[in-house]
PDB file of C-alpha atoms in Angstrom:
ATOM      1  CA  ASP C  76      56.692  -2.661  36.148  1.00 58.00           C
ATOM      2  CA  SER C  77      60.170  -2.944  37.575  1.00 72.00           C
ATOM      3  CA  LEU C  78      60.716  -6.294  35.728  1.00 82.00           C
ATOM      4  CA  TRP C  79      60.515  -4.591  32.405  1.00 86.00           C
ATOM      5  CA  ILE C  80      62.747  -1.578  33.196  1.00 83.00           C
ATOM      6  CA  LYS C  81      66.189  -3.314  33.096  1.00 87.00           C
ATOM      7  CA  PRO C  82      65.827  -4.958  29.740  1.00 91.00           C
ATOM      8  CA  ILE C  83      64.146  -1.848  28.395  1.00 86.00           C
ATOM      9  CA  LYS C  84      67.123   0.276  29.641  1.00 83.00           C
ATOM     10  CA  ASN C  85      69.577  -2.160  27.858  1.00 88.00           C
ATOM     11  CA  GLN C  86      67.671  -1.553  24.660  1.00 85.00           C
ATOM     12  CA  VAL C  87      65.957  -4.825  24.279  1.00 92.00           C
ATOM     13  CA  ALA C  88      63.179  -4.128  21.800  1.00 94.00           C
ATOM     14  CA  ASN C  89      59.909  -4.109  23.665  1.00 93.00           C
ATOM     15  CA  TYR C  90      58.113  -6.241  21.118  1.00 95.00           C
ATOM     16  CA  ARG C  91      60.663  -9.003  21.607  1.00 96.00           C
ATOM     17  CA  LEU C  92      60.273  -8.807  25.285  1.00 95.00           C
ATOM     18  CA  ILE C  93      56.577  -9.024  24.966  1.00 95.00           C
ATOM     19  CA  PHE C  94      57.056 -12.055  22.690  1.00 97.00           C
ATOM     20  CA  TYR C  95      59.328 -13.955  25.096  1.00 97.00           C
ATOM     21  CA  ARG C  96      56.926 -13.332  27.998  1.00 95.00           C
ATOM     22  CA  SER C  97      53.801 -14.334  26.055  1.00 96.00           C
ATOM     23  CA  VAL C  98      55.129 -17.539  24.891  1.00 97.00           C
ATOM     24  CA  LEU C  99      55.674 -18.511  28.595  1.00 96.00           C
ATOM     25  CA  THR C 100      52.206 -17.231  29.622  1.00 96.00           C
ATOM     26  CA  SER C 101      50.565 -18.972  26.732  1.00 96.00           C
ATOM     27  CA  ILE C 102      52.260 -22.230  27.978  1.00 96.00           C
ATOM     28  CA  LEU C 103      51.212 -21.665  31.570  1.00 95.00           C
ATOM     29  CA  PHE C 104      47.587 -20.758  30.556  1.00 94.00           C
ATOM     30  CA  SER C 105      47.307 -23.835  28.464  1.00 95.00           C
ATOM     31  CA  GLY C 106      48.418 -26.032  31.228  1.00 94.00           C
ATOM     32  CA  ILE C 107      46.111 -24.377  33.782  1.00 93.00           C
ATOM     33  CA  TYR C 108      43.230 -24.670  31.324  1.00 93.00           C
ATOM     34  CA  PHE C 109      43.547 -28.314  30.639  1.00 92.00           C
ATOM     35  CA  LEU C 110      44.011 -28.893  34.475  1.00 92.00           C
ATOM     36  CA  PHE C 111      40.731 -27.070  35.145  1.00 91.00           C
ATOM     37  CA  ARG C 112      39.049 -28.615  32.151  1.00 87.00           C
ATOM     38  CA  TYR C 113      39.858 -32.241  32.827  1.00 88.00           C
ATOM     39  CA  GLN C 114      40.873 -32.518  36.632  1.00 88.00           C
ATOM     40  CA  TRP C 115      39.175 -29.835  38.505  1.00 88.00           C
ATOM     41  CA  LEU C 116      36.074 -29.290  36.398  1.00 86.00           C
ATOM     42  CA  ASP C 117      33.448 -28.813  39.147  1.00 86.00           C
ATOM     43  CA  PHE C 118      35.648 -25.930  40.646  1.00 83.00           C
ATOM     44  CA  GLY C 119      36.290 -24.483  37.225  1.00 84.00           C
ATOM     45  CA  LEU C 120      32.675 -24.477  36.389  1.00 83.00           C
ATOM     46  CA  THR C 121      31.503 -22.867  39.665  1.00 83.00           C
ATOM     47  CA  TYR C 122      33.839 -19.940  39.179  1.00 79.00           C
ATOM     48  CA  GLN C 123      33.672 -19.707  35.425  1.00 80.00           C
ATOM     49  CA  PHE C 124      37.152 -20.577  34.933  1.00 86.00           C
ATOM     50  CA  VAL C 125      35.884 -22.908  32.187  1.00 89.00           C
ATOM     51  CA  LYS C 126      32.798 -23.396  30.188  1.00 88.00           C
ATOM     52  CA  LEU C 127      31.532 -26.772  28.848  1.00 83.00           C
ATOM     53  CA  ASN C 128      29.285 -25.730  26.035  1.00 84.00           C
ATOM     54  CA  ILE C 129      31.010 -22.898  24.177  1.00 87.00           C
ATOM     55  CA  ASP C 130      28.795 -21.377  21.607  1.00 86.00           C
ATOM     56  CA  VAL C 131      30.425 -18.757  19.685  1.00 91.00           C
ATOM     57  CA  SER C 132      29.784 -17.317  16.033  1.00 93.00           C
ATOM     58  CA  ARG C 133      32.360 -16.256  13.611  1.00 92.00           C
ATOM     59  CA  LEU C 134      31.577 -12.661  14.593  1.00 94.00           C
ATOM     60  CA  ASP C 135      32.153 -13.527  18.344  1.00 94.00           C
ATOM     61  CA  VAL C 136      35.642 -14.933  17.479  1.00 94.00           C
ATOM     62  CA  ILE C 137      36.511 -11.858  15.463  1.00 94.00           C
ATOM     63  CA  ALA C 138      35.381  -9.666  18.313  1.00 93.00           C
ATOM     64  CA  ILE C 139      37.365 -11.554  20.918  1.00 94.00           C
ATOM     65  CA  VAL C 140      40.546 -11.606  18.810  1.00 95.00           C
ATOM     66  CA  SER C 141      40.275  -7.914  18.061  1.00 93.00           C
ATOM     67  CA  LEU C 142      39.851  -7.284  21.837  1.00 90.00           C
ATOM     68  CA  CYS C 143      43.078  -9.074  22.395  1.00 93.00           C
ATOM     69  CA  ILE C 144      44.763  -7.244  19.793  1.00 93.00           C
ATOM     70  CA  VAL C 145      43.683  -4.015  21.394  1.00 88.00           C
ATOM     71  CA  GLY C 146      45.260  -5.514  24.681  1.00 87.00           C
ATOM     72  CA  PHE C 147      48.423  -6.049  22.788  1.00 91.00           C
ATOM     73  CA  PHE C 148      48.710  -2.463  21.815  1.00 89.00           C
ATOM     74  CA  GLY C 149      48.155  -1.395  25.299  1.00 84.00           C
ATOM     75  CA  LEU C 150      51.139  -3.354  26.404  1.00 87.00           C
ATOM     76  CA  TYR C 151      53.142  -2.332  23.311  1.00 89.00           C
ATOM     77  CA  PHE C 152      52.745   1.379  24.131  1.00 82.00           C
ATOM     78  CA  PHE C 153      53.250   0.807  27.872  1.00 81.00           C
ATOM     79  CA  THR C 154      56.736  -0.563  27.122  1.00 84.00           C
ATOM     80  CA  SER C 155      57.353   2.045  24.615  1.00 82.00           C
ATOM     81  CA  SER C 156      56.901   4.726  27.414  1.00 75.00           C
ATOM     82  CA  LEU C 157      59.595   3.019  29.407  1.00 78.00           C
ATOM     83  CA  TYR C 158      62.303   4.171  27.024  1.00 74.00           C
ATOM     84  CA  ALA C 159      61.712   7.715  28.155  1.00 64.00           C
ATOM     85  CA  ASN C 160      63.070   6.598  31.803  1.00 55.00           C
ATOM     86  CA  LYS C 161      60.763   9.223  33.548  1.00 55.00           C
ATOM     87  CA  PHE C 162      59.018   6.577  35.649  1.00 53.00           C
ATOM     88  CA  SER C 163      57.891   9.116  38.252  1.00 52.00           C
ATOM     89  CA  PHE C 164      55.218  10.524  35.831  1.00 56.00           C
ATOM     90  CA  ALA C 165      53.881   7.095  34.961  1.00 55.00           C
ATOM     91  CA  THR C 166      51.549   6.829  37.908  1.00 53.00           C
ATOM     92  CA  PRO C 167      49.836  10.109  37.661  1.00 55.00           C
ATOM     93  CA  LEU C 168      49.400   9.500  33.804  1.00 58.00           C
ATOM     94  CA  ALA C 169      47.986   6.117  34.496  1.00 56.00           C
ATOM     95  CA  SER C 170      44.827   7.692  36.043  1.00 57.00           C
ATOM     96  CA  SER C 171      44.025   8.712  32.432  1.00 57.00           C
ATOM     97  CA  GLY C 172      42.665   5.197  32.315  1.00 57.00           C
ATOM     98  CA  PHE C 173      39.506   5.883  34.167  1.00 61.00           C
ATOM     99  CA  VAL C 174      38.675   8.570  31.421  1.00 65.00           C
ATOM    100  CA  PHE C 175      38.518   6.074  28.655  1.00 63.00           C
ATOM    101  CA  THR C 176      36.791   3.488  30.799  1.00 65.00           C
ATOM    102  CA  VAL C 177      34.037   5.716  31.881  1.00 67.00           C
ATOM    103  CA  LEU C 178      33.554   7.267  28.303  1.00 67.00           C
ATOM    104  CA  VAL C 179      33.497   3.783  26.666  1.00 65.00           C
ATOM    105  CA  ALA C 180      30.997   2.642  29.377  1.00 63.00           C
ATOM    106  CA  THR C 181      28.857   5.551  29.021  1.00 68.00           C
ATOM    107  CA  PHE C 182      28.617   5.195  25.281  1.00 69.00           C
ATOM    108  CA  LEU C 183      27.701   1.465  25.424  1.00 65.00           C
ATOM    109  CA  ASN C 184      25.169   2.129  28.077  1.00 58.00           C
ATOM    110  CA  LYS C 185      23.822   5.237  26.553  1.00 62.00           C
ATOM    111  CA  SER C 186      23.698   6.806  29.932  1.00 58.00           C
ATOM    112  CA  THR C 187      24.643  10.379  31.201  1.00 65.00           C
ATOM    113  CA  MET C 188      27.647  11.093  33.376  1.00 64.00           C
ATOM    114  CA  ASN C 189      26.791  12.104  36.904  1.00 69.00           C
ATOM    115  CA  THR C 190      28.114  15.266  38.605  1.00 75.00           C
ATOM    116  CA  GLY C 191      30.885  13.381  40.534  1.00 68.00           C
ATOM    117  CA  THR C 192      32.283  11.981  37.320  1.00 65.00           C
ATOM    118  CA  MET C 193      32.248  15.454  35.550  1.00 71.00           C
ATOM    119  CA  VAL C 194      34.114  16.874  38.635  1.00 71.00           C
ATOM    120  CA  ALA C 195      36.725  14.054  38.471  1.00 64.00           C
ATOM    121  CA  PHE C 196      37.161  14.729  34.741  1.00 63.00           C
ATOM    122  CA  PHE C 197      37.692  18.472  35.370  1.00 69.00           C
ATOM    123  CA  ILE C 198      40.377  17.728  38.117  1.00 69.00           C
ATOM    124  CA  PHE C 199      42.030  15.083  35.853  1.00 63.00           C
ATOM    125  CA  PHE C 200      42.344  17.611  32.988  1.00 67.00           C
ATOM    126  CA  ILE C 201      43.652  20.331  35.157  1.00 73.00           C
ATOM    127  CA  ALA C 202      46.398  17.896  36.468  1.00 64.00           C
ATOM    128  CA  MET C 203      47.274  16.950  33.017  1.00 64.00           C
ATOM    129  CA  ILE C 204      47.798  20.590  32.024  1.00 67.00           C
ATOM    130  CA  PHE C 205      50.251  20.940  34.868  1.00 66.00           C
ATOM    131  CA  ILE C 206      52.020  17.626  33.981  1.00 60.00           C
ATOM    132  CA  MET C 207      52.308  18.612  30.325  1.00 62.00           C
ATOM    133  CA  LYS C 208      53.851  21.888  31.089  1.00 67.00           C
ATOM    134  CA  GLN C 209      56.859  20.070  32.309  1.00 64.00           C
ATOM    135  CA  PHE C 210      57.579  18.346  28.920  1.00 61.00           C
ATOM    136  CA  THR C 211      58.635  19.546  25.502  1.00 63.00           C
ATOM    137  CA  LEU C 212      56.950  18.460  22.338  1.00 57.00           C
ATOM    138  CA  SER C 213      59.633  15.747  21.896  1.00 63.00           C
ATOM    139  CA  ASP C 214      59.067  14.487  25.406  1.00 60.00           C
ATOM    140  CA  PHE C 215      55.295  14.456  24.728  1.00 59.00           C
ATOM    141  CA  LYS C 216      55.844  12.290  21.700  1.00 60.00           C
ATOM    142  CA  LEU C 217      58.278   9.917  23.427  1.00 58.00           C
ATOM    143  CA  PHE C 218      56.561   9.616  26.958  1.00 63.00           C
ATOM    144  CA  ILE C 219      53.198  11.097  27.367  1.00 67.00           C
ATOM    145  CA  PHE C 220      51.596  10.080  24.189  1.00 71.00           C
ATOM    146  CA  PRO C 221      52.468   6.362  24.535  1.00 72.00           C
ATOM    147  CA  ILE C 222      51.206   6.416  28.130  1.00 72.00           C
ATOM    148  CA  LEU C 223      47.854   7.776  26.990  1.00 74.00           C
ATOM    149  CA  LEU C 224      47.602   5.297  24.222  1.00 76.00           C
ATOM    150  CA  THR C 225      48.510   2.568  26.709  1.00 74.00           C
ATOM    151  CA  HIS C 226      45.431   3.413  28.799  1.00 73.00           C
ATOM    152  CA  PHE C 227      43.291   4.196  25.703  1.00 75.00           C
ATOM    153  CA  PHE C 228      43.724   0.706  24.594  1.00 79.00           C
ATOM    154  CA  TRP C 229      43.913  -1.065  27.977  1.00 75.00           C
ATOM    155  CA  ASP C 230      41.072   0.733  29.745  1.00 74.00           C
ATOM    156  CA  SER C 231      38.735   0.833  26.715  1.00 75.00           C
ATOM    157  CA  ALA C 232      39.264  -2.924  26.340  1.00 78.00           C
ATOM    158  CA  VAL C 233      38.621  -3.700  30.014  1.00 77.00           C
ATOM    159  CA  VAL C 234      34.832  -2.809  29.297  1.00 76.00           C
ATOM    160  CA  PHE C 235      34.421  -5.569  27.010  1.00 83.00           C
ATOM    161  CA  TYR C 236      36.219  -8.264  28.963  1.00 85.00           C
ATOM    162  CA  PRO C 237      33.248  -9.585  30.877  1.00 84.00           C
ATOM    163  CA  MET C 238      31.354  -9.948  27.525  1.00 87.00           C
ATOM    164  CA  ALA C 239      34.215 -12.107  26.194  1.00 90.00           C
ATOM    165  CA  ILE C 240      34.496 -14.158  29.421  1.00 89.00           C
ATOM    166  CA  GLN C 241      30.864 -14.860  29.414  1.00 89.00           C
ATOM    167  CA  LYS C 242      31.246 -16.355  25.976  1.00 91.00           C
ATOM    168  CA  VAL C 243      34.224 -18.612  26.568  1.00 92.00           C
ATOM    169  CA  GLY C 244      35.143 -18.666  30.125  1.00 90.00           C
ATOM    170  CA  ILE C 245      37.860 -16.982  32.213  1.00 90.00           C
ATOM    171  CA  LEU C 246      40.973 -19.313  31.307  1.00 92.00           C
ATOM    172  CA  LEU C 247      40.174 -19.783  27.738  1.00 93.00           C
ATOM    173  CA  PHE C 248      39.946 -16.061  27.285  1.00 93.00           C
ATOM    174  CA  CYS C 249      43.201 -15.529  29.035  1.00 92.00           C
ATOM    175  CA  LEU C 250      44.758 -18.167  26.746  1.00 94.00           C
ATOM    176  CA  ILE C 251      43.376 -16.462  23.615  1.00 95.00           C
ATOM    177  CA  MET C 252      44.752 -13.287  24.918  1.00 94.00           C
ATOM    178  CA  GLU C 253      48.194 -14.405  25.438  1.00 94.00           C
ATOM    179  CA  LEU C 254      48.440 -16.348  22.101  1.00 96.00           C
ATOM    180  CA  THR C 255      47.192 -13.292  20.216  1.00 96.00           C
ATOM    181  CA  VAL C 256      49.755 -11.032  21.947  1.00 96.00           C
ATOM    182  CA  CYS C 257      52.433 -13.631  21.190  1.00 97.00           C
ATOM    183  CA  LEU C 258      51.404 -13.665  17.543  1.00 97.00           C
ATOM    184  CA  MET C 259      51.271  -9.831  17.232  1.00 97.00           C
ATOM    185  CA  ALA C 260      54.742  -9.425  18.952  1.00 97.00           C
ATOM    186  CA  PHE C 261      56.132 -12.202  16.492  1.00 97.00           C
ATOM    187  CA  LEU C 262      54.654 -10.185  13.611  1.00 96.00           C
ATOM    188  CA  PHE C 263      56.423  -7.093  14.807  1.00 96.00           C
ATOM    189  CA  SER C 264      59.622  -8.987  15.065  1.00 95.00           C
ATOM    190  CA  LEU C 265      59.306 -10.303  11.525  1.00 94.00           C
ATOM    191  CA  ILE C 266      58.780  -6.844  10.316  1.00 94.00           C
ATOM    192  CA  ASN C 267      61.484  -4.942  12.419  1.00 95.00           C
ATOM    193  CA  ASP C 268      64.178  -7.637  12.910  1.00 93.00           C
ATOM    194  CA  LYS C 269      64.585  -8.886   9.303  1.00 84.00           C
ATOM    195  CA  GLY C 270      64.722 -12.604  10.340  1.00 85.00           C
ATOM    196  CA  ARG C 271      67.341 -11.982  13.171  1.00 92.00           C
ATOM    197  CA  LEU C 272      64.868 -13.109  16.046  1.00 92.00           C
ATOM    198  CA  ILE C 273      66.749 -16.254  16.800  1.00 92.00           C
ATOM    199  CA  ASP C 274      70.104 -14.246  17.031  1.00 93.00           C
ATOM    200  CA  TYR C 275      68.405 -11.723  19.431  1.00 94.00           C
ATOM    201  CA  MET C 276      66.681 -14.281  21.407  1.00 94.00           C
ATOM    202  CA  SER C 277      69.771 -16.400  22.101  1.00 93.00           C
ATOM    203  CA  ILE C 278      71.566 -13.269  23.630  1.00 94.00           C
ATOM    204  CA  GLU C 279      68.518 -11.691  25.424  1.00 95.00           C
ATOM    205  CA  ILE C 280      67.153 -14.772  27.033  1.00 93.00           C
ATOM    206  CA  ARG C 281      70.589 -15.669  28.213  1.00 93.00           C
ATOM    207  CA  SER C 282      70.943 -12.075  29.782  1.00 93.00           C
ATOM    208  CA  PHE C 283      67.362 -11.680  30.917  1.00 94.00           C
ATOM    209  CA  GLY C 284      65.710 -15.096  31.066  1.00 94.00           C
ATOM    210  CA  LEU C 285      65.088 -14.991  34.806  1.00 94.00           C
ATOM    211  CA  ARG C 286      63.295 -11.725  34.594  1.00 93.00           C
ATOM    212  CA  ILE C 287      61.145 -12.956  31.668  1.00 94.00           C
ATOM    213  CA  ILE C 288      60.069 -15.984  33.625  1.00 95.00           C
ATOM    214  CA  CYS C 289      59.066 -13.798  36.598  1.00 93.00           C
ATOM    215  CA  MET C 290      57.180 -11.656  34.278  1.00 91.00           C
ATOM    216  CA  ALA C 291      55.203 -14.594  33.091  1.00 93.00           C
ATOM    217  CA  VAL C 292      54.694 -16.116  36.388  1.00 92.00           C
ATOM    218  CA  CYS C 293      53.533 -12.617  37.757  1.00 90.00           C
ATOM    219  CA  ILE C 294      51.106 -11.960  34.987  1.00 87.00           C
ATOM    220  CA  THR C 295      49.560 -15.435  34.950  1.00 88.00           C
ATOM    221  CA  SER C 296      49.282 -15.337  38.795  1.00 87.00           C
ATOM    222  CA  ALA C 297      47.732 -11.854  38.709  1.00 82.00           C
ATOM    223  CA  LEU C 298      45.108 -12.720  36.031  1.00 76.00           C
ATOM    224  CA  PHE C 299      44.270 -15.957  37.802  1.00 71.00           C
ATOM    225  CA  LEU C 300      43.723 -14.153  41.284  1.00 71.00           C
ATOM    226  CA  LEU C 301      41.888 -11.311  39.889  1.00 63.00           C
ATOM    227  CA  SER C 302      39.374 -13.810  38.492  1.00 59.00           C
ATOM    228  CA  PHE C 303      37.941 -14.685  41.952  1.00 56.00           C
TER     229      PHE C 303
END
């Protein structure tokens, strides 16, 4: 998270920051995918990094891309919350993610929640009441609401990741994810920057290029290692 904070505090638009990072991660995942697909195929197949026979329907493609768009909005609202500069509250609010994950998983599996889960929900909502008492309505809109949206999108989407990975393999799914995020961030720039992306890019990459590279390397490494 600390890699995002300095550019955000210097008023770099979060969607441009996401765009710069996702361009690099798309390149990195492209290279890793082709390396496993054509050089380390046996290892890749063993750990489901790649799949030889990818059989996806048009509906599957729409579902996977939609899932990636949901992932983009999770990242977008997370970075939006950083503008509030109240980072000490981010970690407690991040626990809201388990609520969305459990609710979506319960709905999909058509199962009932056990007593432990219900107790956890109760404790969470009590904690949320105490946290929200410390914020005004404007603070809620600026900070709490984006954090809740972040985890609504991220932690709801996580439930569906194994299904997408089973269809296309780990690395191809990660590549599709980053390309989709890149495209969505680019569309946000087209709408908001009025054709000035190149001007912003030349200034912001010169100022924060090393941080952006570190972001890309960290997220690529994290996703790769979490796949084991």
